[in-house]
mmCIF file of C-alpha atoms in Angstrom:
data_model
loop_
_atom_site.group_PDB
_atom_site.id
_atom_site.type_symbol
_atom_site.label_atom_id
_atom_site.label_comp_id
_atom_site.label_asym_id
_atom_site.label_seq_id
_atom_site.Cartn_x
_atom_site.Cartn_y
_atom_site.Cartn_z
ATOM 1 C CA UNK E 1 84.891 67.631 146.577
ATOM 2 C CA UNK E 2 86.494 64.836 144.080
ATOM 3 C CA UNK E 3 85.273 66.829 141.195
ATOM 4 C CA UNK E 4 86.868 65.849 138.052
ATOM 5 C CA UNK E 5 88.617 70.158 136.313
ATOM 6 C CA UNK E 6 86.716 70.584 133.029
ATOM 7 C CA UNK E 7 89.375 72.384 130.880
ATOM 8 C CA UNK E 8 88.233 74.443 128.061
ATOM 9 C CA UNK E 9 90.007 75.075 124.919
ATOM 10 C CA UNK E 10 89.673 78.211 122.888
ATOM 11 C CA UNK E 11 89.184 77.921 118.570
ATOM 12 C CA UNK E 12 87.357 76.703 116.249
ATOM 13 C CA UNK E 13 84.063 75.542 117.223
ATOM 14 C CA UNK E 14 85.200 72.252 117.415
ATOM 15 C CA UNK E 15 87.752 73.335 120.454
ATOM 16 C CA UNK E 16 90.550 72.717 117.956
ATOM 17 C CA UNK E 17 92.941 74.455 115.552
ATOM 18 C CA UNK E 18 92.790 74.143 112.033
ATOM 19 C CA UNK E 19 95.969 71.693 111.246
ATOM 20 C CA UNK E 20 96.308 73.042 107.789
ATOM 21 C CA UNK E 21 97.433 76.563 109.410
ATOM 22 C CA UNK E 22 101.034 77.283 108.159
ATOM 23 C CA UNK E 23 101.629 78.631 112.393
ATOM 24 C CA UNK E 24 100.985 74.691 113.174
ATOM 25 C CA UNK E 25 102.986 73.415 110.579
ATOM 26 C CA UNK E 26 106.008 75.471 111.909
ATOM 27 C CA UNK E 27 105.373 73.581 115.418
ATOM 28 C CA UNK E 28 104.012 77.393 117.241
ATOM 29 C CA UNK E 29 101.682 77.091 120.265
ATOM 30 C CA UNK E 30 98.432 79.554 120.492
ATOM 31 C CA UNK E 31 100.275 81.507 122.873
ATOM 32 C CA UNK E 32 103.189 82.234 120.486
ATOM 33 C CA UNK E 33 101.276 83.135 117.494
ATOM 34 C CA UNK E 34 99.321 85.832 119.418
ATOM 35 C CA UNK E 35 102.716 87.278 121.028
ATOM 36 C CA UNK E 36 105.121 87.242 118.212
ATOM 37 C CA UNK E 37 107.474 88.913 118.965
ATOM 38 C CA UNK E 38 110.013 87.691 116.603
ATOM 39 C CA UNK E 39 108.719 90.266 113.766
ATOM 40 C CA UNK E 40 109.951 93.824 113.424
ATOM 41 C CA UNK E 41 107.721 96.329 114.563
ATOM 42 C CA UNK E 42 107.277 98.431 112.132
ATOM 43 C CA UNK E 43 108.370 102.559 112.695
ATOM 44 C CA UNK E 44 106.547 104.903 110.633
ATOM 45 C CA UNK E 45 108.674 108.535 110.902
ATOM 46 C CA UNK E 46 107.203 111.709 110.209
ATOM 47 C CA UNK E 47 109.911 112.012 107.214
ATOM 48 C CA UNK E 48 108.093 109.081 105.769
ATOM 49 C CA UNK E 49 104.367 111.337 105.983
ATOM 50 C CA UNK E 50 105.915 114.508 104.499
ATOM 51 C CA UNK E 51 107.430 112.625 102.194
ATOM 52 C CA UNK E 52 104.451 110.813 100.775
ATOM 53 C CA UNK E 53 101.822 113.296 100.845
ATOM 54 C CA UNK E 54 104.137 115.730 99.115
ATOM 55 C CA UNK E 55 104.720 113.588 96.229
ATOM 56 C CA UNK E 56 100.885 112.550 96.319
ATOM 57 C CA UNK E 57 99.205 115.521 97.309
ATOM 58 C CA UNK E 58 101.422 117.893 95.014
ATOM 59 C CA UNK E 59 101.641 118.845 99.474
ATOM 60 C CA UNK E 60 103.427 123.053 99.740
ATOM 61 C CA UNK E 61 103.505 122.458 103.095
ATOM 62 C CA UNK E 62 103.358 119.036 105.223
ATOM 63 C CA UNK E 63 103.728 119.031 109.205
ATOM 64 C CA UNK E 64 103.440 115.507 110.958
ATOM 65 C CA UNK E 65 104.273 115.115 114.920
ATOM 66 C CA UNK E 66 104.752 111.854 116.325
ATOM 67 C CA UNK E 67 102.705 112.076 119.328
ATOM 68 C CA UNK E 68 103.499 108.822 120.413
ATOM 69 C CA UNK E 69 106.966 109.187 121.791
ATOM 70 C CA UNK E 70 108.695 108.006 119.099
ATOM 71 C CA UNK E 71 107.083 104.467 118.293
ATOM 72 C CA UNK E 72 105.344 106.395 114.993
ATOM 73 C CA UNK E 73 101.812 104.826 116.471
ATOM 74 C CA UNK E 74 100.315 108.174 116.500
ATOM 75 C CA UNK E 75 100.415 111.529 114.027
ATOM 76 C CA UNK E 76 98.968 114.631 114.085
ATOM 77 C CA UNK E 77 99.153 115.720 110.497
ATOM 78 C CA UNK E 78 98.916 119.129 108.880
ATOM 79 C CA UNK E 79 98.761 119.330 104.940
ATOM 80 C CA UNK E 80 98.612 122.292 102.860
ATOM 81 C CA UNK E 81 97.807 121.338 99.006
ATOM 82 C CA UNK E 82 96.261 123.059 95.960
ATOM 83 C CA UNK E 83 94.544 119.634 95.082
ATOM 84 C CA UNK E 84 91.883 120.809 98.013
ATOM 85 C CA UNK E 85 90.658 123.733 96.432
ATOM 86 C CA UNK E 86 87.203 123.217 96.025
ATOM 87 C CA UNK E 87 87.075 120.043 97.998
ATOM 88 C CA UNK E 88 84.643 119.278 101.235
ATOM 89 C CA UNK E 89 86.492 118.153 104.309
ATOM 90 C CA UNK E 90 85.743 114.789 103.823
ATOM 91 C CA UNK E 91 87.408 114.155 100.466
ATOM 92 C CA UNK E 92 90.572 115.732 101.863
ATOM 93 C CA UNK E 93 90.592 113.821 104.656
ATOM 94 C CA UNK E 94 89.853 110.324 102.084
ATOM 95 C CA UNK E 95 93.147 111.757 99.955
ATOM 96 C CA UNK E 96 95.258 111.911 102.373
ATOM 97 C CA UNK E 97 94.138 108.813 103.815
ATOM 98 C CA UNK E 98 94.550 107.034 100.328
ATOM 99 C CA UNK E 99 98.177 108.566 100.101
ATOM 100 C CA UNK E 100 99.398 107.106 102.881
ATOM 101 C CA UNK E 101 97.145 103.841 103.153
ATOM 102 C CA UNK E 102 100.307 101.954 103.886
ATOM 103 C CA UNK E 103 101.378 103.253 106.421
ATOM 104 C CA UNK E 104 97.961 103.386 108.095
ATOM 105 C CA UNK E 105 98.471 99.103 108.404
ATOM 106 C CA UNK E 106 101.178 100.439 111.649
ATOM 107 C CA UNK E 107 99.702 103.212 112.662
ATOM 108 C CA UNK E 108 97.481 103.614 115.606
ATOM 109 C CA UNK E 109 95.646 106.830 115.188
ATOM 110 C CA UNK E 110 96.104 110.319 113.318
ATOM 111 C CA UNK E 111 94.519 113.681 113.572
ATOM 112 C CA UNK E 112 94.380 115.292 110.238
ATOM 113 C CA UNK E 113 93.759 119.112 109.390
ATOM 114 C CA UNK E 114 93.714 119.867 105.706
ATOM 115 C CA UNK E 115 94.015 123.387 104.111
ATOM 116 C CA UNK E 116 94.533 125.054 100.823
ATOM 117 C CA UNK E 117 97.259 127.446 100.172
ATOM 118 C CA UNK E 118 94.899 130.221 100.370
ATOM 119 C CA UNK E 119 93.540 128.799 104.181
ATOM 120 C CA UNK E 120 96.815 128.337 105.258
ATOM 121 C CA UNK E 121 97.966 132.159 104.569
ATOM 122 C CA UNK E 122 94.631 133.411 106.718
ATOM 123 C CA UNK E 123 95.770 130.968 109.477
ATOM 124 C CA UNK E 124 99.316 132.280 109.452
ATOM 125 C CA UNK E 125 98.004 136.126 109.667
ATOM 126 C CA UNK E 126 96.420 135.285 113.044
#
């Protein structure tokens, strides 16, 4: 009873925001910065994948599903390219990744399965 709220303030160590920050020159609370919703999310399509990793890739064959319902957070990606022959499953996996490293800043999460030509006509016999 009668005791004085102690109110807490998240930050820097100091409890305080940096002044200098260009989101407290422009006048924006805490709350604000974390929930901006004033930028444009965004939308990664799977037109955008093909696209890229065929250019990149020298790609005969690119496959990319939103799984995500549309919002382009989540791909599962299928590329068939010559430049694997002879490569383990982790550089394919890094070349792809560096092809579309972009478009990895909006996206959430992708499954990848990477094949040459000649592992893509086995999987097609079955």
């Amino acid at each position: 009873m009668g005791e004085t709220p102690v109110f807490l303030t998240r930050g820097s160590p100091q409890g305080r925001r940096n002044p200098k920050s260009p989101d407290i020159a422009r006048g924006k609370t805490q709350r604000e910065e974390e929930f901006d919703m004033s930028a444009t999310p965004h939308i990664i399509t799977p037109a955008q994948i093909q696209s890229k990793l065929t250019e990149a890739l020298q790609a005969v064959f690119v496959e990319a599903k939103d799984m995500s319902d549309g919002c382009g957070a989540k791909f599962e990606i299928l590329t068939v390219s010559p430049t694997f022959e002879g490569r383990p499953l982790l550089q394919r996996h890094r070349a792809v990744n560096a092809a579309l490293a972009k478009e990895l800043e909006h996206i959430h999460a992708i499954t990848l399965k990477c094949l040459t030509p000649t592992q893509w006509d086995e999987t097609k016999k079955c």
